[in-house]
Short mmCIF file of C-alpha atoms and ligand atoms in Angstrom, two decimals:
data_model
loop_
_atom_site.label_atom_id
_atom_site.label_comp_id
_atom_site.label_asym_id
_atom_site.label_seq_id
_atom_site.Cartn_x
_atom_site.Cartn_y
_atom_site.Cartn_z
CA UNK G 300 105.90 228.00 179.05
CA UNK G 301 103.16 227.30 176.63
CA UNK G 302 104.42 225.74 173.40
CA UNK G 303 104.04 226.80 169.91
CA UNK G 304 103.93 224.38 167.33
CA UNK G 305 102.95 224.13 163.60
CA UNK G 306 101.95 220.35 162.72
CA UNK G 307 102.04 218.71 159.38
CA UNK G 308 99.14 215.86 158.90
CA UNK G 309 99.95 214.13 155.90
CA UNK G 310 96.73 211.65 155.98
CA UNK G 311 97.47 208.40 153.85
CA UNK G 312 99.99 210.36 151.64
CA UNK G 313 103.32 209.77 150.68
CA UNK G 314 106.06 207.22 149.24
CA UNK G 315 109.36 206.74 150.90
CA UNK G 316 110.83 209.25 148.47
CA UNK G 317 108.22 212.05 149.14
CA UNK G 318 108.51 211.84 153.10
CA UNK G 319 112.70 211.93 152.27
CA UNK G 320 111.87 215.12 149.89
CA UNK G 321 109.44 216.94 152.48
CA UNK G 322 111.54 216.70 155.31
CA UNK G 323 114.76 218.20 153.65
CA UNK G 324 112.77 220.81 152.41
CA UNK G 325 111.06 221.31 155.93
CA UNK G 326 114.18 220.99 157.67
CA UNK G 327 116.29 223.40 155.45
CA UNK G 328 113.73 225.99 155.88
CA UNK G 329 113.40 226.18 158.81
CA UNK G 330 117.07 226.49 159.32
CA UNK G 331 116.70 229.83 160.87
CA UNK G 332 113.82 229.54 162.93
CA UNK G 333 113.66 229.90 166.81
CA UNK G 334 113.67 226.86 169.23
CA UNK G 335 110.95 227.91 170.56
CA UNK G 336 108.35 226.71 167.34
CA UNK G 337 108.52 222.89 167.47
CA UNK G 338 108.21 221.94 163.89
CA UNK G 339 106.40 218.40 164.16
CA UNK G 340 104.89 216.31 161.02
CA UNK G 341 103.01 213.22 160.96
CA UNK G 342 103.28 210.46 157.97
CA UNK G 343 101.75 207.40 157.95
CA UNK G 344 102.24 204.63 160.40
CA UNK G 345 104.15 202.46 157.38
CA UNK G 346 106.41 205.67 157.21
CA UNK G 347 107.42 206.49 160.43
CA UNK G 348 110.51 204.08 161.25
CA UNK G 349 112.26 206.05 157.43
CA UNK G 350 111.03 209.78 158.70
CA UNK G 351 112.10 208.91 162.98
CA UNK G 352 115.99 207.48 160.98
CA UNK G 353 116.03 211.15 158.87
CA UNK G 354 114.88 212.99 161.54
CA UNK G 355 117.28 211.78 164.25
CA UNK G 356 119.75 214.23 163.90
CA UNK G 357 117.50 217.55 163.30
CA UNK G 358 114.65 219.50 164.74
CA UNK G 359 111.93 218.12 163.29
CA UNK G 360 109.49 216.14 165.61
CA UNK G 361 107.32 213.35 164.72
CA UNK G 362 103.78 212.98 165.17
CA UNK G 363 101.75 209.31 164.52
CA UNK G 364 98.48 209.77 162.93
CA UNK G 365 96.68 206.89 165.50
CA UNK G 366 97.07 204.39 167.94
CA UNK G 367 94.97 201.36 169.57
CA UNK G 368 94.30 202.15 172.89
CA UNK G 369 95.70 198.76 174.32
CA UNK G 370 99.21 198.62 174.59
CA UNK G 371 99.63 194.94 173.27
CA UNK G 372 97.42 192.28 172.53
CA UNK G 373 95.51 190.35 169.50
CA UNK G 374 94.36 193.67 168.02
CA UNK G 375 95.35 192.75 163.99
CA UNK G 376 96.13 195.55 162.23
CA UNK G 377 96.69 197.87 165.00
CA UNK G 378 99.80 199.81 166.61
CA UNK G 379 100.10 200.54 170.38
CA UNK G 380 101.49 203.68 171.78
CA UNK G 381 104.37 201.61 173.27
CA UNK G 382 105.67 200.59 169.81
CA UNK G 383 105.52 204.35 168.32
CA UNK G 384 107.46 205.44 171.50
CA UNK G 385 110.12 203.32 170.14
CA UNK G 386 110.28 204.97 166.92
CA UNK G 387 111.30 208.21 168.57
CA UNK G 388 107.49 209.90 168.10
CA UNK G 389 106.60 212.54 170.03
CA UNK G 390 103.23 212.86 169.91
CA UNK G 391 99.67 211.37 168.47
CA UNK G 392 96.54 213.01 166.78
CA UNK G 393 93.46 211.64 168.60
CA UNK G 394 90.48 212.80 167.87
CA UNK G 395 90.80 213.85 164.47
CA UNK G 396 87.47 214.48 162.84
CA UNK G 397 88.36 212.35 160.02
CA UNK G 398 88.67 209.11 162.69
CA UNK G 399 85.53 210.40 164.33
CA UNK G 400 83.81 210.18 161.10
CA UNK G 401 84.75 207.63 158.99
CA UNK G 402 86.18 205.28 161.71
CA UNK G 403 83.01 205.64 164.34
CA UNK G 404 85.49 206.99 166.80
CA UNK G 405 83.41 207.86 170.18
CA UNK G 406 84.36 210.55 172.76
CA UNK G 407 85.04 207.87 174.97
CA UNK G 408 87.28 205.95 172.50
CA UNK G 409 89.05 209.42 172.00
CA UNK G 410 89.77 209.79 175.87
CA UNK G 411 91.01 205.89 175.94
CA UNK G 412 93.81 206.79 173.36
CA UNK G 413 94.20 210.04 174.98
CA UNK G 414 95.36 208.51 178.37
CA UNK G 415 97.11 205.75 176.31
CA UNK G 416 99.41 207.85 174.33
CA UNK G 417 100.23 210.06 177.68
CA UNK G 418 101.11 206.85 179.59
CA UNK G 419 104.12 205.87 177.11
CA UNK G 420 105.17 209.22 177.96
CA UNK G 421 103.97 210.75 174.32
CA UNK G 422 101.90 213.93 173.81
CA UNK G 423 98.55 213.85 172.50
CA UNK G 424 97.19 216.16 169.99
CA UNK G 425 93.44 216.36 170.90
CA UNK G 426 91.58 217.61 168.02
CA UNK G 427 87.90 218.79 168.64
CA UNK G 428 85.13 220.74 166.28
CA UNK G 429 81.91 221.32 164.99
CA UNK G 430 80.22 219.91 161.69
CA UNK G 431 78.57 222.17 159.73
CA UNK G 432 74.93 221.64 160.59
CA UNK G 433 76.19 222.11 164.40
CA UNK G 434 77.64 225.51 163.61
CA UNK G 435 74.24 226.61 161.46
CA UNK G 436 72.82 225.36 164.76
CA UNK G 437 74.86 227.64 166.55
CA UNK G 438 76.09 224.48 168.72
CA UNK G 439 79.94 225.17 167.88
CA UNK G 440 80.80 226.12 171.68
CA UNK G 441 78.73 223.38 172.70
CA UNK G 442 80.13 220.37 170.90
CA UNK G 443 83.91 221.74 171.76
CA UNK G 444 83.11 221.73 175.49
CA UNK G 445 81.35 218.49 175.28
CA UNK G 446 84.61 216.69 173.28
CA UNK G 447 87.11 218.15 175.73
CA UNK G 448 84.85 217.18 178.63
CA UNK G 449 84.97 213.37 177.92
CA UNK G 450 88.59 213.71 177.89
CA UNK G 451 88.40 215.77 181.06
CA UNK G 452 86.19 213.12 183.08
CA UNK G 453 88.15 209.94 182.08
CA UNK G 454 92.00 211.61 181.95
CA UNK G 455 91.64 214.06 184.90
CA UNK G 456 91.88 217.73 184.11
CA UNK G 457 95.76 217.46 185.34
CA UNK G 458 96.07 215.61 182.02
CA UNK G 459 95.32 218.45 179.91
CA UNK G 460 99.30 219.72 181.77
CA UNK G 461 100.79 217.54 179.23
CA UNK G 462 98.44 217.72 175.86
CA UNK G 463 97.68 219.95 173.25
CA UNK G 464 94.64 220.66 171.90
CA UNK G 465 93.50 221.42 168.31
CA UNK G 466 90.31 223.34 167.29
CA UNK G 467 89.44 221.83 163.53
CA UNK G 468 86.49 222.94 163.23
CA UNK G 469 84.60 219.84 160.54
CA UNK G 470 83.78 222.14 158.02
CA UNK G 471 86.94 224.06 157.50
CA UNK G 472 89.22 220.99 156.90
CA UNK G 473 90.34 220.45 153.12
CA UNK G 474 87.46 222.82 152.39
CA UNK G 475 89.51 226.10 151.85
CA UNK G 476 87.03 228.14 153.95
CA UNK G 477 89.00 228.65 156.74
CA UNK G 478 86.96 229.55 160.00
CA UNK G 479 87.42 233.28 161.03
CA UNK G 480 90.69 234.47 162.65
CA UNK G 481 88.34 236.19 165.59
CA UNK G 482 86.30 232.86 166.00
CA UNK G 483 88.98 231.05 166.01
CA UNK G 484 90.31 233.18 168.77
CA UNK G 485 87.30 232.75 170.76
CA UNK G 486 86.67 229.18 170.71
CA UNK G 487 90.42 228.32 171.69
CA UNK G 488 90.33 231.09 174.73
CA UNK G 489 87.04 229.17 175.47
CA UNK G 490 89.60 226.41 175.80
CA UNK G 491 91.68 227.59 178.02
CA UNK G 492 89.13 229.03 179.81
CA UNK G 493 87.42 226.01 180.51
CA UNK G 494 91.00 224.32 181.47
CA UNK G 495 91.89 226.70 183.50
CA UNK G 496 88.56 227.16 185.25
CA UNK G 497 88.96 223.84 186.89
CA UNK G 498 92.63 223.67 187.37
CA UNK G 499 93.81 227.10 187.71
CA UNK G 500 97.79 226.69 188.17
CA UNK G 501 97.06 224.34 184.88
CA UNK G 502 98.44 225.72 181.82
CA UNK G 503 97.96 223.71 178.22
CA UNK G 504 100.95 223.16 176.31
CA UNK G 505 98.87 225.33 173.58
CA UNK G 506 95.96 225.19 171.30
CA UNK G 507 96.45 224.91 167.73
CA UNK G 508 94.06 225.61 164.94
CA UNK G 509 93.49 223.17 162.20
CA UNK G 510 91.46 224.16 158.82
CA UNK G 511 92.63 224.74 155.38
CA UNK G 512 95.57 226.84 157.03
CA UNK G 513 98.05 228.04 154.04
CA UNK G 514 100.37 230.38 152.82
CA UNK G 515 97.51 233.36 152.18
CA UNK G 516 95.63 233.03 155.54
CA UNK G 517 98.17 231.66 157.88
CA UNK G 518 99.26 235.34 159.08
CA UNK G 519 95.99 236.44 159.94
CA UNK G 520 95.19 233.19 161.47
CA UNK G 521 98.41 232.84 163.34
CA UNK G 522 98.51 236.09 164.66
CA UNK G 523 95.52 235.83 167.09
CA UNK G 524 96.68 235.95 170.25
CA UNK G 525 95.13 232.42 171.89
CA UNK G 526 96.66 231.03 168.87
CA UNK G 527 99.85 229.17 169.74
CA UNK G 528 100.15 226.88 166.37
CA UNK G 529 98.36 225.06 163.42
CA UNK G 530 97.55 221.80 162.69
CA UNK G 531 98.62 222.16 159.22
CA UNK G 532 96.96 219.30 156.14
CA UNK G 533 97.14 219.63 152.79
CA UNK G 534 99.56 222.73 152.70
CA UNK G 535 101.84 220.53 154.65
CA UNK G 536 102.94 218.36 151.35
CA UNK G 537 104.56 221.31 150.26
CA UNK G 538 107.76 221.09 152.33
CA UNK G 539 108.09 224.62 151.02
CA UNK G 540 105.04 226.04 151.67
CA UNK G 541 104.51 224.33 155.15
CA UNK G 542 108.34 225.68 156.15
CA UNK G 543 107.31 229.55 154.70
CA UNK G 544 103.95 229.21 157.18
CA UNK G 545 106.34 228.24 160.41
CA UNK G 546 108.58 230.88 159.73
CA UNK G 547 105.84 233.54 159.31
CA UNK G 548 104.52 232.43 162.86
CA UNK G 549 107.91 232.83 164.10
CA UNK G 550 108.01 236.68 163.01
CA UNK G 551 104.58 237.00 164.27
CA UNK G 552 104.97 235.99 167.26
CA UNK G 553 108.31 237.44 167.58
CA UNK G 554 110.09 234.64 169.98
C1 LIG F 422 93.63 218.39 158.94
O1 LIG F 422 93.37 217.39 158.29
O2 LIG F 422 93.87 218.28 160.14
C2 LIG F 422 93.62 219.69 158.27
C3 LIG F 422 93.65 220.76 159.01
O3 LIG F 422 93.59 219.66 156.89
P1 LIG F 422 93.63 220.94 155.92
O4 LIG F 422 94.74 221.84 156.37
O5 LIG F 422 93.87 220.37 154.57
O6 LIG F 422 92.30 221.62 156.04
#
């Protein structure tokens, strides 16, 4: 069954007290909510052992923001997927635009943290999109199916069984110009599409969308039907806020 999920990226935000303070605020509400919306966020690295002790005992699921690709070794400075696995994290954000960017992450570097999160037996969160000049270009489809296909040819399309994949399209994160609900639509069935195209008994865990998703848009982004979640950033540090936007999926999608 394909899962829904709504994912908090906090980025380099947060003290010890504010990742306490959003997670009993996520956590009481979304109280009510069905077990079938996985309610995930993702602090910091330096946060993760305080949020994987408070979230032990709830619903909330924990994401890490990156990994190395090795799984030990002189790499100072770096965290292996091995080590997150023992701080009860579910799964890892590769691929985000922001590592592409400003951290000279390559498609093949992407795909090496890809496979390396999946063999510690973690999910990855494989986040793809245009820039803006590729989108004036018209290139949007293009750059999606080239991101996903270096994952494809060095993980093995059965990988994409155990991953989920996040349109952010460049442009539309921490702008608050959120691509179009029917775009989004589009681009993520071109997802599954492509997935399913070369593996057809292969169904993703889901495809998120990622790009200044909050309180005003998220119903008539959320309610697209190849949308099964959002990748959720600054609306996410309102443990309020990012709670209201899970439970309006929920109704949405009435699970
Ligand atoms: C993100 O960073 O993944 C993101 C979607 O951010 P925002 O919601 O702030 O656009």
């Amino acid at each position: 069954m394909r899962q829904k999920l709504i994912v908090g990226n906090w980025k380099m935000h947060g003290s010890q007290r504010l990742v306490k303070e959003l997670i009993q605020g996520v956590d009481a509400g979304t109280e009510e909510l069905s077990d079938n919306v996985e309610i995930v966020v993702s602090p910091t690295l330096l946060h993760l052992g305080l949020a994987s002790d408070i979230c032990k005992a709830g619903r909330i699921k924990l994401a890490a923001q990156n990994l190395h690709n090795e799984p030990q070794g002189a790499f100072t400075g770096e965290v292996s997927a091995p080590m997150l696995a023992e701080y009860g994290v579910s799964y890892i954000i590769v691929g985000h635009s922001e590592r592409r960017e400003i951290f000279d992450e390559s498609d093949q570097l992407v795909a090496a943290k890809f496979m390396a999160a999946q063999s510690s037996g973690l999910t990855p969160i494989l986040c793809l999109g245009e820039s803006l000049e590729q989108r004036e270009q018209g290139a949007s489809e293009k750059v999606v199916i080239k991101q996903l296909a270096a994952v494809i040819e060095a993980a093995g399309i059965s990988a994409l069984q155990n991953a989920v994949v996040a349109y952010e399209p460049i442009w539309a994160i921490g702008s608050g110009n959120s691509a179009q609900p029917e775009e989004i639509n589009s681009i993520h069935k071109l997802i599954k599409d492509i997935v399913q195209s070369r593996f057809s008994s292969l169904d993703l865990h889901g495809v998120i969308y990622g790009g200044s998703v909050n309180i005003e848009n998220a119903s008539q982004i959320l309610k697209e039907e190849e949308v099964d979640g959002a990748l959720i950033g600054g609306a996410s540090l309102n443990g309020e806020e990012f709670a209201k936007i899970a439970n309006i999926f929920n109704e949405l999608k009435e699970l």
